[in-house]
PDB file of C-alpha atoms and ligand atoms in Angstrom:
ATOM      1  CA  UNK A   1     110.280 116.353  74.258  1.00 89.00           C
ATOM      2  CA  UNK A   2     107.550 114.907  76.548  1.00 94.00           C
ATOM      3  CA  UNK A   3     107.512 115.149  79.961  1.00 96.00           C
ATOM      4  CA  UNK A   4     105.020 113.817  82.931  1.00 98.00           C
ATOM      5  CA  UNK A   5     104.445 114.992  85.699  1.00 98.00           C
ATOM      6  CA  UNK A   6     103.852 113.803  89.316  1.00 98.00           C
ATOM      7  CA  UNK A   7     102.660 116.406  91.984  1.00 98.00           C
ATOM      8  CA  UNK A   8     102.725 114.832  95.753  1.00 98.00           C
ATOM      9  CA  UNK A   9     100.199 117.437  97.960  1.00 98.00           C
ATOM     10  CA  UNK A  10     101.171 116.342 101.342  1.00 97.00           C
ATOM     11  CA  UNK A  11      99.919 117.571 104.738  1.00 94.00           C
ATOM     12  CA  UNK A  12     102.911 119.732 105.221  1.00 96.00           C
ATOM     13  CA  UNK A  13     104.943 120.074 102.004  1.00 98.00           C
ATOM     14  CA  UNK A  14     104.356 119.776  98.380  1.00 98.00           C
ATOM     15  CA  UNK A  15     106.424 118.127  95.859  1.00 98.00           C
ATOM     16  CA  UNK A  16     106.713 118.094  92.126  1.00 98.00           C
ATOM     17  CA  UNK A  17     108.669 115.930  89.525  1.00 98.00           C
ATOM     18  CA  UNK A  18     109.175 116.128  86.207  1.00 98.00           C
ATOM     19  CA  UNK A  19     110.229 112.690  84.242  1.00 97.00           C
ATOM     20  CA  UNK A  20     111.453 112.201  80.478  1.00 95.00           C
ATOM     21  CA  UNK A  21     111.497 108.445  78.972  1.00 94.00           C
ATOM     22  CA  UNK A  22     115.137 108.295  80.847  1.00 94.00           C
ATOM     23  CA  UNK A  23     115.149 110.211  83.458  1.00 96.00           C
ATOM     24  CA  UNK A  24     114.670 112.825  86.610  1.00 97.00           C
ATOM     25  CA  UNK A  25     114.779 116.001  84.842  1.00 96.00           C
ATOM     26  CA  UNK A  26     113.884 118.074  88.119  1.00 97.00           C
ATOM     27  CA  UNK A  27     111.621 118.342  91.240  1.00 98.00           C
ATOM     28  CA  UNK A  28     110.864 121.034  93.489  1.00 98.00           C
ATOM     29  CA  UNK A  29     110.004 120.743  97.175  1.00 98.00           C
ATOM     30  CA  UNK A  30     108.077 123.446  99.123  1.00 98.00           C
ATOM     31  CA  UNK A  31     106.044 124.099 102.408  1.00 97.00           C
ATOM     32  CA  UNK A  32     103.067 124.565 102.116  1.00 98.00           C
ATOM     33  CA  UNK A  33     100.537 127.768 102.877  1.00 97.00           C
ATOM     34  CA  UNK A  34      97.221 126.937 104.361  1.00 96.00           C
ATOM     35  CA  UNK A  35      96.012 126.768 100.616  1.00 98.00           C
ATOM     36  CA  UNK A  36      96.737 123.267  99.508  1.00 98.00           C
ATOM     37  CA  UNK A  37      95.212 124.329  95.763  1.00 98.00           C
ATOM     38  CA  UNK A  38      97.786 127.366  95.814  1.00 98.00           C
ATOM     39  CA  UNK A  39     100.434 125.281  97.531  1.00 98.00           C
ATOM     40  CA  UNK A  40     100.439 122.370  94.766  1.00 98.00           C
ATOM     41  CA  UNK A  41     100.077 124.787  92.184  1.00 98.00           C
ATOM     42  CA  UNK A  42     103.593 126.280  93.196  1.00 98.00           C
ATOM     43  CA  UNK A  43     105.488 123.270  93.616  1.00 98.00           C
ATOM     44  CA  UNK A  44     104.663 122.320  89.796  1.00 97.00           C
ATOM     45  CA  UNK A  45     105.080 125.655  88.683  1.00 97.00           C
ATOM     46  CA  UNK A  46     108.973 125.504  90.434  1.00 97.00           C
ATOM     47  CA  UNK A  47     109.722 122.458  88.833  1.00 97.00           C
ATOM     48  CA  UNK A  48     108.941 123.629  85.399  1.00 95.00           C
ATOM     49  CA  UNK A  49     110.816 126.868  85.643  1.00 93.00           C
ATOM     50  CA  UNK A  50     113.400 124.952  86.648  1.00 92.00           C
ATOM     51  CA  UNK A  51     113.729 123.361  83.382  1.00 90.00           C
ATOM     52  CA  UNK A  52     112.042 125.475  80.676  1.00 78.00           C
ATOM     53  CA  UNK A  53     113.533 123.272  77.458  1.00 77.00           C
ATOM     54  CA  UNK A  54     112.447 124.083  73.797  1.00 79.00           C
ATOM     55  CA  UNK A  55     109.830 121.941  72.083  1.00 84.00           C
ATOM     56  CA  UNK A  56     108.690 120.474  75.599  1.00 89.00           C
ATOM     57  CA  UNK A  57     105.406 118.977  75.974  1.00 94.00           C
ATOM     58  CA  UNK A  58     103.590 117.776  79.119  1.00 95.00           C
ATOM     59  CA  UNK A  59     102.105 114.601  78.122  1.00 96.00           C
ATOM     60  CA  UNK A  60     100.244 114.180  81.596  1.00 98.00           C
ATOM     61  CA  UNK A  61     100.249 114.991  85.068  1.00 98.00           C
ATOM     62  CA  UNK A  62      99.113 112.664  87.814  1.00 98.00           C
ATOM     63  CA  UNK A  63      98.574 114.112  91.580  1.00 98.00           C
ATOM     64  CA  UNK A  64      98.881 112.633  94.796  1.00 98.00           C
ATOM     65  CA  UNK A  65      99.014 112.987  98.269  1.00 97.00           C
ATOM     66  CA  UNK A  66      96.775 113.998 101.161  1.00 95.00           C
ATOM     67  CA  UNK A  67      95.346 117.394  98.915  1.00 96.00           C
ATOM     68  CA  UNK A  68      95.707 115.114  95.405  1.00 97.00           C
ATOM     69  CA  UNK A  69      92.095 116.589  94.643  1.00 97.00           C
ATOM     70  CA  UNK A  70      93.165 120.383  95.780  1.00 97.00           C
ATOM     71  CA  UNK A  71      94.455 120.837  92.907  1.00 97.00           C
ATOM     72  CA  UNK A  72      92.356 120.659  89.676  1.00 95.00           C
ATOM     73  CA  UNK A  73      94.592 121.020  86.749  1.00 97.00           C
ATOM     74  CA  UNK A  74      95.810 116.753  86.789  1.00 97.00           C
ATOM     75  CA  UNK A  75      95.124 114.578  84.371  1.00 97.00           C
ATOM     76  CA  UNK A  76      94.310 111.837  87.010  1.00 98.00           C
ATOM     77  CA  UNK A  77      94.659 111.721  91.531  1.00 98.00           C
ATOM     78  CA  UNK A  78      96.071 108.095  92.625  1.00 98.00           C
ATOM     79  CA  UNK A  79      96.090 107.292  95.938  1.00 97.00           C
ATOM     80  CA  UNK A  80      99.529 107.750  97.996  1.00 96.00           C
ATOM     81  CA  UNK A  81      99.934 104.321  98.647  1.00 97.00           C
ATOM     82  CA  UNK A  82     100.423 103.349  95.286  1.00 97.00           C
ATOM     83  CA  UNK A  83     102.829 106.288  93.980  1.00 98.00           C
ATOM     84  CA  UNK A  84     104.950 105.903  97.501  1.00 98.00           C
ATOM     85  CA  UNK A  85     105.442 102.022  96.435  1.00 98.00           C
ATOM     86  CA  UNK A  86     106.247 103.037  92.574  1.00 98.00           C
ATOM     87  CA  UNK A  87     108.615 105.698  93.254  1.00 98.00           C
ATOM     88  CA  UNK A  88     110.528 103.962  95.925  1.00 98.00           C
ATOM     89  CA  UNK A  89     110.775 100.243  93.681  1.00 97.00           C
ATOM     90  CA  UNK A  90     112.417 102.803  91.020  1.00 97.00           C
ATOM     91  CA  UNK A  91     115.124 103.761  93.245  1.00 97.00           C
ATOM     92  CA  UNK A  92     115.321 100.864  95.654  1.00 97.00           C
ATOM     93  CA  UNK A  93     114.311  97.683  93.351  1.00 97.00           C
ATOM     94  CA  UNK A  94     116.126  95.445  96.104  1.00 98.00           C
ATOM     95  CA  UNK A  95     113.455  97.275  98.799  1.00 98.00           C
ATOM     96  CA  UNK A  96     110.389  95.074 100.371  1.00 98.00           C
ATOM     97  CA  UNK A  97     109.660  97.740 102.953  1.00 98.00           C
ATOM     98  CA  UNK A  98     108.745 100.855 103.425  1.00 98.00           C
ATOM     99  CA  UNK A  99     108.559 103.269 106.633  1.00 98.00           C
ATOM    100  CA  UNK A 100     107.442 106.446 105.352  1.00 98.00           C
ATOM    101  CA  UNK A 101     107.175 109.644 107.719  1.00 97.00           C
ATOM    102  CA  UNK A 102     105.721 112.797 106.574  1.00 96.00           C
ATOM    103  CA  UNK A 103     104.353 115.645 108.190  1.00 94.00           C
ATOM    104  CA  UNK A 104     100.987 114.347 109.299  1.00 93.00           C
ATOM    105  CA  UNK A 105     101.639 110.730 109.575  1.00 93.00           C
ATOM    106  CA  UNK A 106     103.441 107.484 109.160  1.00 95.00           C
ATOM    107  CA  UNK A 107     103.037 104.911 106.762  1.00 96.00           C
ATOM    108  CA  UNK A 108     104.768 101.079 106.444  1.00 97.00           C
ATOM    109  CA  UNK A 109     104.051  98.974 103.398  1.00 97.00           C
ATOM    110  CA  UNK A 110     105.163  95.878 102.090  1.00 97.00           C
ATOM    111  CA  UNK A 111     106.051  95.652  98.484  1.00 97.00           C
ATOM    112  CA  UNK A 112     106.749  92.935  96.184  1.00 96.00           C
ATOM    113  CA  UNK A 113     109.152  92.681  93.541  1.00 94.00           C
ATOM    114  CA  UNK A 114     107.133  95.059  90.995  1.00 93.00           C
ATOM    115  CA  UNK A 115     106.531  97.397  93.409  1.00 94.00           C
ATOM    116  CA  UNK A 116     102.978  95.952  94.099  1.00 96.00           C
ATOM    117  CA  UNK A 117     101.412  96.463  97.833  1.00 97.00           C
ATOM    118  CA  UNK A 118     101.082  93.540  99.842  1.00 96.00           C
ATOM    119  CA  UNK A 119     100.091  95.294 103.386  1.00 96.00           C
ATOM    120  CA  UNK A 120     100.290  98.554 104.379  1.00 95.00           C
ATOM    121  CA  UNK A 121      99.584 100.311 107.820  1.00 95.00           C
ATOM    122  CA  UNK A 122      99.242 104.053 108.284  1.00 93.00           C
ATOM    123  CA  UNK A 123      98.783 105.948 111.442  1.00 88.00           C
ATOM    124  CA  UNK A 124      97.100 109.478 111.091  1.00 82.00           C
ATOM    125  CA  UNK A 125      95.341 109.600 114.227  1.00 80.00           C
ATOM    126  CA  UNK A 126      98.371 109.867 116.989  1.00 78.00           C
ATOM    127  CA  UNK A 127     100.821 112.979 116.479  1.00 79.00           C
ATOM    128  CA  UNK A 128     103.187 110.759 118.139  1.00 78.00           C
ATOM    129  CA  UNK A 129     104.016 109.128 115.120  1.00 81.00           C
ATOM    130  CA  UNK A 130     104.706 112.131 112.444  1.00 91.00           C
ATOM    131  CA  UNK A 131     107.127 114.836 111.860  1.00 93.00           C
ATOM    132  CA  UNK A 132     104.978 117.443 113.310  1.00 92.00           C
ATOM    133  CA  UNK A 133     105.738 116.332 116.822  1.00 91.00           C
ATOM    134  CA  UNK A 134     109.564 117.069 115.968  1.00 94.00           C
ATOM    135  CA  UNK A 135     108.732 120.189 114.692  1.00 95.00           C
ATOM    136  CA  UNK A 136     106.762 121.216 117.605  1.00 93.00           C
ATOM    137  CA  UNK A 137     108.970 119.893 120.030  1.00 93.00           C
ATOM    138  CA  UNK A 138     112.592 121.284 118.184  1.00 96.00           C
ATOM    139  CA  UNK A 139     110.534 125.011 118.266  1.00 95.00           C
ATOM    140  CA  UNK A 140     108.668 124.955 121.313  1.00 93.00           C
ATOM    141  CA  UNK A 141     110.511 122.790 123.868  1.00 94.00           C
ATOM    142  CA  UNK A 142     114.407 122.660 122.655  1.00 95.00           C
ATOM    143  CA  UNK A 143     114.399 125.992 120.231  1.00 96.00           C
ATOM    144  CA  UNK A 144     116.665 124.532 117.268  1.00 97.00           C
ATOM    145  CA  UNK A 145     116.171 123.751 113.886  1.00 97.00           C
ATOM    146  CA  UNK A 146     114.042 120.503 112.780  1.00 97.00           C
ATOM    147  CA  UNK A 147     117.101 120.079 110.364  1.00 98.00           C
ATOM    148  CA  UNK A 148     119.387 120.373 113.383  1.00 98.00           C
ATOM    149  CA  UNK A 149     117.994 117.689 115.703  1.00 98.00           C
ATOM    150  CA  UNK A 150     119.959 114.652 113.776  1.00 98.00           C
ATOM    151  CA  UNK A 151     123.150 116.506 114.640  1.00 98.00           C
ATOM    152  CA  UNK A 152     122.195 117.323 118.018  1.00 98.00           C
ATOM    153  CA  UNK A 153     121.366 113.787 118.803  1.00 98.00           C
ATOM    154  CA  UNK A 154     124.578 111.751 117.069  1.00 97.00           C
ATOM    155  CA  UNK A 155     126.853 113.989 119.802  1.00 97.00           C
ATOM    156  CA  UNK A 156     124.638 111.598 122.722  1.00 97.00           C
ATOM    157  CA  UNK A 157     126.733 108.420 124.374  1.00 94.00           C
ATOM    158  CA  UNK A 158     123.834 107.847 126.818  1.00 96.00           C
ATOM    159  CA  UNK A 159     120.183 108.425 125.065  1.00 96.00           C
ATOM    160  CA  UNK A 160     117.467 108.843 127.773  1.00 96.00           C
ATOM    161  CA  UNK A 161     114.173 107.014 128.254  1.00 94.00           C
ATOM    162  CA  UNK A 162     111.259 108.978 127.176  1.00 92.00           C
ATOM    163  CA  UNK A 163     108.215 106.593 128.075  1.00 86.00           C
ATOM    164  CA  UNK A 164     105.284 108.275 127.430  1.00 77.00           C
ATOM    165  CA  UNK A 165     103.087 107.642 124.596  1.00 75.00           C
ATOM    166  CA  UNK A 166     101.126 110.738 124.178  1.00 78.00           C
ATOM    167  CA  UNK A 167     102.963 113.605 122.725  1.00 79.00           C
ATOM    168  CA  UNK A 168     101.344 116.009 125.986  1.00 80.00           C
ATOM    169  CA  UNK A 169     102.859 113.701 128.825  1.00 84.00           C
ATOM    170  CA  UNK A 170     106.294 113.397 126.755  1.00 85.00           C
ATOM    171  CA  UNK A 171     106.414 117.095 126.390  1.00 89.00           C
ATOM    172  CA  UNK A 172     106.428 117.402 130.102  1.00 91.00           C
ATOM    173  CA  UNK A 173     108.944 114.314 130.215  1.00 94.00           C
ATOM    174  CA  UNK A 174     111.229 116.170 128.121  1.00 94.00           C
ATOM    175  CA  UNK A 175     110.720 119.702 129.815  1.00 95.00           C
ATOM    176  CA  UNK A 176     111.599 117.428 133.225  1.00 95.00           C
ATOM    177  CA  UNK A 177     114.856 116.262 131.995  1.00 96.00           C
ATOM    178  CA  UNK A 178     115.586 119.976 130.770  1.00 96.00           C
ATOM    179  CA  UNK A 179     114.995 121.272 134.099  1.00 96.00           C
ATOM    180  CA  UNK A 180     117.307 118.752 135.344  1.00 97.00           C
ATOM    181  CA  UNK A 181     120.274 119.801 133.178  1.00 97.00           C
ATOM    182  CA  UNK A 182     120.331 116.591 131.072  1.00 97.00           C
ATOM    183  CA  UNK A 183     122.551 117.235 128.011  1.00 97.00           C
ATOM    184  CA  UNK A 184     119.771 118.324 125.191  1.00 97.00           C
ATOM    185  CA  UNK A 185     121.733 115.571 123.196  1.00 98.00           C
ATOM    186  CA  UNK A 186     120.715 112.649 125.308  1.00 98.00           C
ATOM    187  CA  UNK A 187     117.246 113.532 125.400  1.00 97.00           C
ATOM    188  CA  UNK A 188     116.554 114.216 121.701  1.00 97.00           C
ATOM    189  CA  UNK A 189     118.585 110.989 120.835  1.00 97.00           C
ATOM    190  CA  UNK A 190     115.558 109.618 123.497  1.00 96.00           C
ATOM    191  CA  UNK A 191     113.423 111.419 121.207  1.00 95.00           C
ATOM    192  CA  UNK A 192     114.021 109.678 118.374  1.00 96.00           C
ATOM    193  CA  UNK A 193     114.298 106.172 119.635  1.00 96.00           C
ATOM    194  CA  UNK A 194     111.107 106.540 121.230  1.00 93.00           C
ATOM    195  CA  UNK A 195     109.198 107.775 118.054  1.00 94.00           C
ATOM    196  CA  UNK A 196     111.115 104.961 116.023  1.00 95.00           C
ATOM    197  CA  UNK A 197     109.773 102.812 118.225  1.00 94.00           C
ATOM    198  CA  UNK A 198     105.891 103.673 118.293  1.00 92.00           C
ATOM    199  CA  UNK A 199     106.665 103.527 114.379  1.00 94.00           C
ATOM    200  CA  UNK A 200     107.699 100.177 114.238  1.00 95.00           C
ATOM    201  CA  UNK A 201     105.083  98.790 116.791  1.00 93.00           C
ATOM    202  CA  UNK A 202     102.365 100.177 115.086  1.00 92.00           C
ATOM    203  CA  UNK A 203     103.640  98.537 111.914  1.00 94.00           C
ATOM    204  CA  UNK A 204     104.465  94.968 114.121  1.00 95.00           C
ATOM    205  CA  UNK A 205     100.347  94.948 115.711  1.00 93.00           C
ATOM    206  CA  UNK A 206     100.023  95.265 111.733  1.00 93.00           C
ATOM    207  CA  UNK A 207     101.691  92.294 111.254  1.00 95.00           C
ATOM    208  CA  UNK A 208     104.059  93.825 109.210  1.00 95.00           C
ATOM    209  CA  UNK A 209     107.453  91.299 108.675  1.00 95.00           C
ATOM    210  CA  UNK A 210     110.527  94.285 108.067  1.00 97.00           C
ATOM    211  CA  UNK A 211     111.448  92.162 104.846  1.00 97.00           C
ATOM    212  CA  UNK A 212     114.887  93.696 103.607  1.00 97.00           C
ATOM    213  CA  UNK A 213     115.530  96.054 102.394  1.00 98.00           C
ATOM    214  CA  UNK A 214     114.019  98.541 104.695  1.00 98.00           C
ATOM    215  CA  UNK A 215     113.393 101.651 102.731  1.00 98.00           C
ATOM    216  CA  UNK A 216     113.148 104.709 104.675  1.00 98.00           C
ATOM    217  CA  UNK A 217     111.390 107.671 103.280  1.00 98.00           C
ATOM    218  CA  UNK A 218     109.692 111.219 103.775  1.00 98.00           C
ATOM    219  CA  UNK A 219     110.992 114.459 105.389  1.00 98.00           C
ATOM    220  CA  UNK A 220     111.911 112.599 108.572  1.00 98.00           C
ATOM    221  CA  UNK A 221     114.383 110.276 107.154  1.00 98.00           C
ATOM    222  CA  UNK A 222     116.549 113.532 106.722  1.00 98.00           C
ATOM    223  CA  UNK A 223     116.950 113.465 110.476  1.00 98.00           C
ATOM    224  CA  UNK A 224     120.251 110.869 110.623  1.00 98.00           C
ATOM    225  CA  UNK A 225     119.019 110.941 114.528  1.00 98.00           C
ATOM    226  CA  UNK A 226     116.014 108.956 113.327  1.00 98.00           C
ATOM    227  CA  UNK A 227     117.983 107.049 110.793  1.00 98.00           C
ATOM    228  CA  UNK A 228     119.918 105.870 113.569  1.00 97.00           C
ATOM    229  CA  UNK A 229     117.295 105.047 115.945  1.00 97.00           C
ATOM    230  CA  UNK A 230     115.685 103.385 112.965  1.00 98.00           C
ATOM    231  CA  UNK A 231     118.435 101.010 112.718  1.00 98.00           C
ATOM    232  CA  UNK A 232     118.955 100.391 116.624  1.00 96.00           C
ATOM    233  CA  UNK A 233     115.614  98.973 116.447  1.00 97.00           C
ATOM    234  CA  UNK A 234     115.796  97.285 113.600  1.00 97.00           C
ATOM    235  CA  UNK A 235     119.225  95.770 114.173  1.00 96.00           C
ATOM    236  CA  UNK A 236     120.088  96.368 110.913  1.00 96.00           C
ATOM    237  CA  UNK A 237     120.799  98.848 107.803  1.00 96.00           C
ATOM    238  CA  UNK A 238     117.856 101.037 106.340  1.00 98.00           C
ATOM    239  CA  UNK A 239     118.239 102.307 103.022  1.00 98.00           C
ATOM    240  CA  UNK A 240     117.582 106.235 102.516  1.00 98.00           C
ATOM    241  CA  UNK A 241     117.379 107.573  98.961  1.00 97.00           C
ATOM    242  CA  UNK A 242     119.665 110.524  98.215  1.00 95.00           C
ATOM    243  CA  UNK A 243     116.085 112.742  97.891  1.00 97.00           C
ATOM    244  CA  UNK A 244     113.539 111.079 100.255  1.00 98.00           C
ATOM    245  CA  UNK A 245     110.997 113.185 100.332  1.00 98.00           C
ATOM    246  CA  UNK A 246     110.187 112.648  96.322  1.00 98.00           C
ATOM    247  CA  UNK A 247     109.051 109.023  96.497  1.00 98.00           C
ATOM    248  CA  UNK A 248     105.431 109.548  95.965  1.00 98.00           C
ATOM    249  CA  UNK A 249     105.669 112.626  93.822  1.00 98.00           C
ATOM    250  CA  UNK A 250     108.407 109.927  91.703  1.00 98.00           C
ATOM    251  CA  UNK A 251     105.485 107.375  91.507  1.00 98.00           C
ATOM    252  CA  UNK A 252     103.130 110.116  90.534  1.00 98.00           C
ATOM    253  CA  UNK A 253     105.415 110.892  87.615  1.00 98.00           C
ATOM    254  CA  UNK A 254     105.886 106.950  86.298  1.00 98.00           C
ATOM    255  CA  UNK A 255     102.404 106.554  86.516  1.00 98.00           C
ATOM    256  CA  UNK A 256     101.513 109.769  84.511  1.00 98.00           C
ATOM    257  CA  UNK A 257     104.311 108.154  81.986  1.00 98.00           C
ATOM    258  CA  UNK A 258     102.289 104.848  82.186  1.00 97.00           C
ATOM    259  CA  UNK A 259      98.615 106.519  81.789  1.00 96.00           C
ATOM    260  CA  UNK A 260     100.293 108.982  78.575  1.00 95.00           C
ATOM    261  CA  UNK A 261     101.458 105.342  76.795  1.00 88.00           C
ATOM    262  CA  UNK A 262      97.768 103.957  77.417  1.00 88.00           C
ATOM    263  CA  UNK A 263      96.023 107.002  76.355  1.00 85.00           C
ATOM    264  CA  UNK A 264      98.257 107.525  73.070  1.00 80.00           C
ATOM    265  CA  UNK A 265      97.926 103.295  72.211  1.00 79.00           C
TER     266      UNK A 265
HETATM  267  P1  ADP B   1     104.043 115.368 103.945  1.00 56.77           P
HETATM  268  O1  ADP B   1     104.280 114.574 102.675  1.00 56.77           O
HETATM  269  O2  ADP B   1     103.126 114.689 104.911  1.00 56.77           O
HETATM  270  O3  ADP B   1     103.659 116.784 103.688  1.00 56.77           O
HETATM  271  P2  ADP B   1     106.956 115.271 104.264  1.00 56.77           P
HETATM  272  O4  ADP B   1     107.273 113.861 103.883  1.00 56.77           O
HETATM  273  O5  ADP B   1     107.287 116.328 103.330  1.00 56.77           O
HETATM  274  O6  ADP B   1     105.436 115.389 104.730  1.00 56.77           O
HETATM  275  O7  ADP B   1     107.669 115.531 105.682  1.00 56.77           O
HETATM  276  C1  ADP B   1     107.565 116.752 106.364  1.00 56.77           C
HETATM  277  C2  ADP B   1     108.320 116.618 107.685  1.00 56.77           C
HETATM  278  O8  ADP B   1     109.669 116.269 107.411  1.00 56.77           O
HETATM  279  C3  ADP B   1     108.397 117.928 108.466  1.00 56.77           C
HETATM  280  O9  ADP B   1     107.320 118.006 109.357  1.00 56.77           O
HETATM  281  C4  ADP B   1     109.748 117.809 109.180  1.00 56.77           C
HETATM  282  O10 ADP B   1     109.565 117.276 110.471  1.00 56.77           O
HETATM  283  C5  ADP B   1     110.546 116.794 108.378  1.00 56.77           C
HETATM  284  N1  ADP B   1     111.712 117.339 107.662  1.00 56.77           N
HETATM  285  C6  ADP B   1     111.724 117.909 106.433  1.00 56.77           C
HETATM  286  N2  ADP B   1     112.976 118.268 106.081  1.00 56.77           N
HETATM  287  C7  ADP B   1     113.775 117.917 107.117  1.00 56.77           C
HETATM  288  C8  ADP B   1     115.180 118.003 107.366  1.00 56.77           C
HETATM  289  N3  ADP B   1     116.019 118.544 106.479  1.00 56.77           N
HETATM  290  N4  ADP B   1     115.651 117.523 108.538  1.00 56.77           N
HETATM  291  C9  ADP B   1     114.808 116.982 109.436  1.00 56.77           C
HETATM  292  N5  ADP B   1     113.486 116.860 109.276  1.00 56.77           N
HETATM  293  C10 ADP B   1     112.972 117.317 108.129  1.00 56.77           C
END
């Protein structure tokens, strides 16, 4: 059987999947070391143990991400843009737009029916934007979980307003409000909402319309408290695929299925 792969070397995590004609056959997602090269290398290497069928044959493999050239042993590195749009049309086709928000930073992009990019905005520069400021701030500042912080926040009736823009003066916002016994819940529902927020800004001085449906993807769209905040803001529904954190590594893998059919004509 042949099988392509896509490998997605983000800032913070690596992802592999593994495609047939049909279907998802696996993926593996894993944090990475300081090594990107070593990092990628392990998420493919998961995936295929995972599977291990007789008579398989990788046609081609197709990296992406922010470290798509730290790893050397792809057929071909396509930019993230492109894979995050192919993988998400795949398991969305009714989506138009997409907020992605990884580790490092946060991405909108509008899509057309194929899956082609019309627009797309990414911030990289402000921490304020990316999943790294949750991390920081659920270890540092609230010691929890990441993965807990969505359950934290849904308990909160009465979210707080964290104004500041800059992670360093909202750190000291939130360290206020601790000090002042505010329930945790209240202020990490604040949290949320205000990240959401500089999300969808930055994408709105973009000029980006939030065409339905809104796709929401990356590790952050596992935090329902950001789903939710999402949707405040939005006044409406965003769609979260059952695995959101494979869409690019997914578009890696249709493209390396794409590239294998050109290659073999
Ligand atoms: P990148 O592609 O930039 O490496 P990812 O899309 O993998 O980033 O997102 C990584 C971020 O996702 C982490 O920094 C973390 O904040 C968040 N994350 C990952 N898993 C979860 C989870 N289960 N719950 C909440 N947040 C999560």
């Amino acid at each position: 059987m042949e099988i392509y792969i896509g490998i997605d070397v983000g800032s913070t995590t690596s992802k592999a999947v593994i495609i047939n004609e049909e279907e998802i056959l696996t993926y593996s997602i894993i944090r990475n070391s300081y090594d990107l090269a070593e990092s990628g290398k392990r998420a493919f290497d998961i995936a295929l143990r995972n599977i291990e069928l007789p008579g398989m044959k990788i046609s081609y493999i197709v990296s992406t991400g922010y470290g798509r050239r730290a790893i050397k042993f792809q057929n071909k590195a396509e930019p993230e843009i492109i894979c995050h749009a192919k993988g998400t049309i795949k398991l969305v086709p009714t989506c138009r737009t997409i907020i992605d928000i990884g580790g490092q930073d946060s991405k909108i992009m509008e899509i057309d029916e194929k899956g082609y990019v019309k627009k797309f905005h990414m911030n990289d520069k402000c921490a304020a934007g990316t999943g790294r400021y949750l991390d920081k701030l659920a270890k540092d500042v609230f010691q929890v979980e990441v993965e807990d912080l969505g359950r934290i926040s849904l308990k909160s009736e009465d979210p707080l307003v964290i104004s500041a823009q800059c992670t360093v003066f909202a750190e000291s916002e939130i360290i206020s409000y601790l000090s002042q016994g505010k329930p945790i819940e209240d202020i990490v529902a604040g949290l949320h909402n205000a990240l959401a927020r500089r999300v969808i800004d930055m994408g709105r001085s973009a000029f980006i319309k939030f065409e339905r449906d809104i796709v929401f993807s990356g590790g952050v769209a596992k935090n329902i408290g950001m789903v939710k905040a999402m949707e405040r803001l939005l006044g409406g529904s965003v769609v979260v695929p059952r695995e959101p954190q494979i869409t690019a590594a997914l578009g890696a893998a249709l493209i390396a299925k794409e590239k294998s059919k050109d290659r073999d004509k």
